[in-house]
mmCIF file of C-alpha atoms in Angstrom:
data_model
loop_
_atom_site.group_PDB
_atom_site.id
_atom_site.type_symbol
_atom_site.label_atom_id
_atom_site.label_comp_id
_atom_site.label_asym_id
_atom_site.label_seq_id
_atom_site.Cartn_x
_atom_site.Cartn_y
_atom_site.Cartn_z
ATOM 1 C CA MET A 1 51.573 49.099 3.998
ATOM 2 C CA SER A 2 49.127 51.725 3.275
ATOM 3 C CA ALA A 3 46.216 51.910 5.384
ATOM 4 C CA PRO A 4 43.576 49.063 3.934
ATOM 5 C CA ALA A 5 40.823 50.361 1.445
ATOM 6 C CA LEU A 6 37.497 49.706 3.063
ATOM 7 C CA SER A 7 35.795 49.635 -0.189
ATOM 8 C CA ARG A 8 33.255 46.490 -0.927
ATOM 9 C CA THR A 9 33.999 42.771 -0.386
ATOM 10 C CA ARG A 10 34.245 41.649 -3.883
ATOM 11 C CA ILE A 11 32.935 37.884 -5.204
ATOM 12 C CA LYS A 12 34.004 35.314 -6.911
ATOM 13 C CA ILE A 13 31.343 32.598 -7.177
ATOM 14 C CA CYS A 14 34.269 28.894 -8.514
ATOM 15 C CA GLY A 15 33.526 25.572 -10.276
ATOM 16 C CA LEU A 16 30.673 26.570 -12.327
ATOM 17 C CA THR A 17 29.451 24.162 -15.100
ATOM 18 C CA ARG A 18 26.277 25.119 -15.997
ATOM 19 C CA GLU A 19 24.448 27.974 -17.739
ATOM 20 C CA ALA A 20 21.532 28.051 -15.008
ATOM 21 C CA ASP A 21 24.168 28.334 -12.374
ATOM 22 C CA VAL A 22 25.929 31.218 -14.697
ATOM 23 C CA ASP A 23 22.959 33.015 -14.548
ATOM 24 C CA ALA A 24 22.151 32.682 -11.168
ATOM 25 C CA ALA A 25 25.622 34.224 -9.910
ATOM 26 C CA ILE A 26 25.292 37.264 -12.090
ATOM 27 C CA GLU A 27 21.881 37.583 -10.757
ATOM 28 C CA ALA A 28 22.753 37.376 -7.247
ATOM 29 C CA GLY A 29 25.786 40.491 -8.320
ATOM 30 C CA ALA A 30 29.077 38.480 -8.703
ATOM 31 C CA ASP A 31 31.719 40.283 -9.575
ATOM 32 C CA ALA A 32 33.548 36.901 -11.232
ATOM 33 C CA ILE A 33 32.824 33.533 -12.002
ATOM 34 C CA GLY A 34 35.240 30.526 -12.016
ATOM 35 C CA PHE A 35 35.883 27.503 -14.374
ATOM 36 C CA VAL A 36 38.330 24.885 -13.434
ATOM 37 C CA LEU A 37 40.323 23.495 -16.454
ATOM 38 C CA TYR A 38 41.974 20.961 -14.244
ATOM 39 C CA PRO A 39 41.237 17.775 -15.617
ATOM 40 C CA LYS A 40 40.888 15.850 -12.387
ATOM 41 C CA SER A 41 38.731 17.683 -10.706
ATOM 42 C CA PRO A 42 35.113 16.756 -10.479
ATOM 43 C CA ARG A 43 33.911 20.102 -11.534
ATOM 44 C CA ALA A 44 36.354 20.378 -14.435
ATOM 45 C CA VAL A 45 35.230 22.109 -17.823
ATOM 46 C CA THR A 46 37.617 22.396 -20.919
ATOM 47 C CA ALA A 47 38.367 25.763 -22.017
ATOM 48 C CA GLY A 48 35.912 25.511 -25.152
ATOM 49 C CA ARG A 49 33.121 24.875 -22.358
ATOM 50 C CA ALA A 50 34.418 27.887 -20.351
ATOM 51 C CA ALA A 51 34.191 29.958 -23.575
ATOM 52 C CA GLU A 52 30.212 29.206 -24.528
ATOM 53 C CA LEU A 53 29.443 29.707 -20.246
ATOM 54 C CA ALA A 54 31.610 33.040 -19.761
ATOM 55 C CA SER A 55 30.089 33.877 -23.232
ATOM 56 C CA ARG A 56 27.269 34.753 -21.093
ATOM 57 C CA LEU A 57 28.624 37.363 -18.526
ATOM 58 C CA PRO A 58 27.509 40.890 -18.745
ATOM 59 C CA PRO A 59 30.345 43.403 -19.005
ATOM 60 C CA PHE A 60 32.270 44.384 -15.726
ATOM 61 C CA ILE A 61 32.155 40.305 -14.866
ATOM 62 C CA THR A 62 35.668 38.783 -14.719
ATOM 63 C CA PRO A 63 36.041 35.020 -16.057
ATOM 64 C CA VAL A 64 38.767 33.269 -14.364
ATOM 65 C CA LEU A 65 40.329 29.971 -15.576
ATOM 66 C CA LEU A 66 42.048 27.827 -12.981
ATOM 67 C CA PHE A 67 44.688 26.022 -13.865
ATOM 68 C CA VAL A 68 46.857 23.309 -12.060
ATOM 69 C CA ASN A 69 50.619 22.809 -13.001
ATOM 70 C CA GLU A 70 49.586 23.610 -16.690
ATOM 71 C CA ASP A 71 51.492 23.789 -19.752
ATOM 72 C CA ALA A 72 52.119 27.493 -20.627
ATOM 73 C CA PRO A 73 50.892 27.118 -24.188
ATOM 74 C CA LYS A 74 47.892 25.697 -22.912
ATOM 75 C CA VAL A 75 47.195 28.120 -19.937
ATOM 76 C CA ILE A 76 47.570 30.986 -22.867
ATOM 77 C CA ALA A 77 45.319 29.550 -25.221
ATOM 78 C CA SER A 78 42.586 28.804 -22.830
ATOM 79 C CA LEU A 79 42.947 32.744 -21.677
ATOM 80 C CA ALA A 80 43.210 33.758 -25.133
ATOM 81 C CA GLN A 81 39.872 31.614 -26.106
ATOM 82 C CA VAL A 82 37.596 32.931 -23.224
ATOM 83 C CA LYS A 83 37.827 37.179 -24.137
ATOM 84 C CA GLY A 84 38.705 38.729 -20.953
ATOM 85 C CA SER A 85 39.482 36.394 -18.790
ATOM 86 C CA ILE A 86 42.293 35.965 -16.051
ATOM 87 C CA ALA A 87 44.353 33.148 -14.386
ATOM 88 C CA GLN A 88 43.948 31.018 -11.563
ATOM 89 C CA PHE A 89 47.385 29.152 -10.535
ATOM 90 C CA HIS A 90 46.799 26.464 -8.042
ATOM 91 C CA GLY A 91 49.381 23.975 -8.293
ATOM 92 C CA GLU A 92 53.266 24.338 -7.789
ATOM 93 C CA GLU A 93 53.768 26.734 -10.297
ATOM 94 C CA THR A 94 56.775 29.490 -9.029
ATOM 95 C CA PRO A 95 57.256 32.758 -10.394
ATOM 96 C CA GLN A 96 58.939 32.400 -13.302
ATOM 97 C CA GLN A 97 56.412 29.911 -14.699
ATOM 98 C CA CYS A 98 53.095 32.173 -13.737
ATOM 99 C CA GLU A 99 54.802 34.896 -15.639
ATOM 100 C CA GLU A 100 55.658 32.572 -18.716
ATOM 101 C CA ALA A 101 52.082 30.822 -18.475
ATOM 102 C CA ALA A 102 50.972 34.366 -18.404
ATOM 103 C CA GLY A 103 52.189 35.327 -21.401
ATOM 104 C CA GLY A 104 54.657 37.479 -19.946
ATOM 105 C CA GLY A 105 52.690 40.335 -18.811
ATOM 106 C CA ARG A 106 49.888 40.039 -21.697
ATOM 107 C CA PHE A 107 47.122 38.169 -18.885
ATOM 108 C CA ARG A 108 46.854 38.950 -15.084
ATOM 109 C CA TYR A 109 46.719 36.360 -12.466
ATOM 110 C CA MET A 110 46.056 35.181 -9.344
ATOM 111 C CA ARG A 111 47.853 32.524 -7.246
ATOM 112 C CA ALA A 112 46.745 30.591 -4.669
ATOM 113 C CA ALA A 113 48.682 29.787 -1.541
ATOM 114 C CA ARG A 114 47.651 26.734 0.369
ATOM 115 C CA ILE A 115 47.436 27.465 3.763
ATOM 116 C CA PRO A 116 48.025 24.477 6.426
ATOM 117 C CA LEU A 117 45.138 23.174 8.454
ATOM 118 C CA GLY A 118 44.736 24.175 12.699
ATOM 119 C CA ASP A 119 47.992 24.744 14.379
ATOM 120 C CA ALA A 120 50.074 24.858 11.394
ATOM 121 C CA GLY A 121 49.217 27.741 9.816
ATOM 122 C CA ALA A 122 50.789 30.238 11.351
ATOM 123 C CA GLY A 123 53.958 28.565 10.267
ATOM 124 C CA PHE A 124 52.905 29.866 6.702
ATOM 125 C CA ASP A 125 54.719 33.296 5.725
ATOM 126 C CA LEU A 126 52.431 34.894 3.663
ATOM 127 C CA VAL A 127 54.331 38.236 3.518
ATOM 128 C CA LYS A 128 57.200 36.265 1.834
ATOM 129 C CA TYR A 129 54.820 34.532 -0.556
ATOM 130 C CA ALA A 130 53.401 37.531 -1.959
ATOM 131 C CA SER A 131 56.393 39.186 -2.313
ATOM 132 C CA ASP A 132 57.453 35.886 -4.102
ATOM 133 C CA TYR A 133 54.507 36.531 -6.152
ATOM 134 C CA SER A 134 54.675 39.815 -6.443
ATOM 135 C CA HIS A 135 53.804 40.504 -10.391
ATOM 136 C CA ALA A 136 49.936 38.822 -9.238
ATOM 137 C CA GLN A 137 46.965 40.587 -9.372
ATOM 138 C CA ALA A 138 45.847 38.911 -6.224
ATOM 139 C CA ILE A 139 46.677 36.428 -3.521
ATOM 140 C CA LEU A 140 44.406 33.558 -3.541
ATOM 141 C CA LEU A 141 44.145 31.766 0.081
ATOM 142 C CA ASP A 142 42.843 28.005 0.279
ATOM 143 C CA ALA A 143 43.115 25.247 3.146
ATOM 144 C CA HIS A 144 45.977 22.828 2.341
ATOM 145 C CA VAL A 145 44.468 19.776 1.800
ATOM 146 C CA GLU A 146 45.452 16.189 -0.502
ATOM 147 C CA GLY A 147 44.947 17.416 -3.703
ATOM 148 C CA TYR A 148 43.932 20.610 -5.384
ATOM 149 C CA GLY A 149 41.035 22.575 -4.377
ATOM 150 C CA GLY A 150 37.834 21.709 -3.966
ATOM 151 C CA GLY A 151 37.806 20.508 -0.453
ATOM 152 C CA GLY A 152 35.541 22.299 1.279
ATOM 153 C CA LYS A 153 37.840 23.282 4.446
ATOM 154 C CA ALA A 154 38.662 26.231 6.415
ATOM 155 C CA PHE A 155 41.755 27.103 7.703
ATOM 156 C CA ASP A 156 42.225 29.389 10.942
ATOM 157 C CA TRP A 157 41.728 32.690 9.202
ATOM 158 C CA SER A 158 42.885 34.216 12.645
ATOM 159 C CA LEU A 159 46.840 32.610 12.737
ATOM 160 C CA LEU A 160 47.380 35.092 9.550
ATOM 161 C CA PRO A 161 49.832 38.297 9.504
ATOM 162 C CA PRO A 162 48.396 41.649 10.605
ATOM 163 C CA ALA A 163 49.436 43.482 7.905
ATOM 164 C CA VAL A 164 50.044 41.636 4.354
ATOM 165 C CA ASP A 165 50.912 44.488 1.317
ATOM 166 C CA ALA A 166 48.235 42.289 -1.551
ATOM 167 C CA HIS A 167 45.136 41.969 -2.820
ATOM 168 C CA LEU A 168 43.532 38.978 -1.077
ATOM 169 C CA VAL A 169 40.929 36.729 -1.799
ATOM 170 C CA LEU A 170 40.155 34.417 0.843
ATOM 171 C CA SER A 171 38.776 30.768 -0.042
ATOM 172 C CA GLY A 172 38.166 27.234 1.207
ATOM 173 C CA GLY A 173 35.078 26.161 3.303
ATOM 174 C CA LEU A 174 33.195 29.377 3.223
ATOM 175 C CA THR A 175 29.498 29.479 2.940
ATOM 176 C CA PRO A 176 26.489 31.957 3.618
ATOM 177 C CA ALA A 177 27.169 31.241 7.549
ATOM 178 C CA ASN A 178 30.891 31.976 8.252
ATOM 179 C CA VAL A 179 31.554 34.594 5.023
ATOM 180 C CA SER A 180 31.220 37.602 7.237
ATOM 181 C CA ASP A 181 33.441 36.390 10.233
ATOM 182 C CA GLY A 182 36.514 35.503 7.434
ATOM 183 C CA ILE A 183 35.554 39.216 6.153
ATOM 184 C CA ARG A 184 35.850 40.918 9.916
ATOM 185 C CA ILE A 185 38.927 38.817 10.923
ATOM 186 C CA LEU A 186 41.043 40.011 7.388
ATOM 187 C CA ARG A 187 39.521 42.815 5.912
ATOM 188 C CA THR A 188 42.013 45.586 7.854
ATOM 189 C CA ARG A 189 44.924 42.936 7.208
ATOM 190 C CA CYS A 190 45.545 43.626 3.578
ATOM 191 C CA LYS A 191 45.167 46.013 0.274
ATOM 192 C CA THR A 192 41.622 44.690 -0.423
ATOM 193 C CA LEU A 193 39.727 41.667 0.635
ATOM 194 C CA SER A 194 37.700 39.274 -2.096
ATOM 195 C CA VAL A 195 35.745 36.137 -1.149
ATOM 196 C CA ASP A 196 35.861 32.783 -3.426
ATOM 197 C CA VAL A 197 33.351 29.947 -2.950
ATOM 198 C CA SER A 198 32.385 26.728 -4.543
ATOM 199 C CA SER A 199 31.254 23.761 -2.444
ATOM 200 C CA GLY A 200 29.621 25.994 -0.040
ATOM 201 C CA VAL A 201 27.032 27.026 -2.396
ATOM 202 C CA GLU A 202 26.633 23.929 -3.888
ATOM 203 C CA ILE A 203 23.258 21.680 -4.105
ATOM 204 C CA ASP A 204 23.647 19.135 -1.153
ATOM 205 C CA GLY A 205 24.022 15.710 -1.550
ATOM 206 C CA PRO A 206 26.615 12.826 -2.595
ATOM 207 C CA GLY A 207 27.186 13.664 -6.350
ATOM 208 C CA ASN A 208 26.800 17.088 -6.739
ATOM 209 C CA LYS A 209 29.516 19.203 -7.402
ATOM 210 C CA GLY A 210 29.418 21.465 -9.855
ATOM 211 C CA LEU A 211 26.093 21.600 -9.287
ATOM 212 C CA LYS A 212 25.466 25.292 -8.029
ATOM 213 C CA ASP A 213 21.946 26.097 -5.435
ATOM 214 C CA ALA A 214 20.566 29.385 -6.608
ATOM 215 C CA GLY A 215 19.437 30.121 -3.199
ATOM 216 C CA LYS A 216 22.546 29.391 -1.588
ATOM 217 C CA ILE A 217 24.204 31.939 -4.177
ATOM 218 C CA ARG A 218 22.320 34.862 -2.992
ATOM 219 C CA GLN A 219 22.343 34.004 0.330
ATOM 220 C CA PHE A 220 26.328 34.400 0.159
ATOM 221 C CA VAL A 221 26.170 37.469 -1.695
ATOM 222 C CA ALA A 222 23.351 38.948 0.526
ATOM 223 C CA ALA A 223 25.982 37.489 3.597
ATOM 224 C CA VAL A 224 28.830 39.533 2.176
ATOM 225 C CA ARG A 225 26.999 42.616 1.549
ATOM 226 C CA ALA A 226 26.126 42.398 5.254
ATOM 227 C CA ALA A 227 29.616 42.328 6.491
ATOM 228 C CA ASP A 228 30.405 45.119 4.400
ATOM 229 C CA ALA A 229 27.572 47.077 5.982
ATOM 230 C CA SER A 230 28.775 46.342 9.586
ATOM 231 C CA PHE A 231 31.689 48.597 8.349
ATOM 232 C CA SER A 232 30.820 51.315 7.115
ATOM 233 C CA SER A 233 28.309 51.561 10.108
#
């Protein structure tokens, strides 16, 4: 693997359901906006709603559609409906199923790797996983919790391999308080590193999944930029 590129860390804000939250993410400087198209998620939206929200995005901010074990025709139709979007496969999709659901190269996609919590994380072969899904634009790292995504849990980042020949997206339990540590630990272990936050920038309290806190979004972006600055200093 070539030397890691120490470019700025890209930021994705995921699980958005409201116009105000999309606008807050744009204003804070997010690079990508995530919409959950998994009906069982408390943050779920339809493809039509995702298209409506994504229409607020200016150029060069990417909409990402999260799917879990969805039929390929529905994935393709959703990606076509939300212009400029890429897919994030978060279930048990095989490499072949990912390719099929991405229209055989028509659309780009990321593949989520569900890393076990605790010491078991050391047994996850991320190098092989990245090789198996080599057609994915990036491998997204999330904690393996019951259900699919949105658990707000962080796995042990230090247990990941020292060198992975892939673009990685760190997710799972990130907050404004810990994202700089994640960047510090992982940034030199891959081609490039991005970060993805959902529950860590939501309004406090039960029943607020999918409702973002604009202040927390700004704090998260500021923490990422501060971490980047520490690498260049």
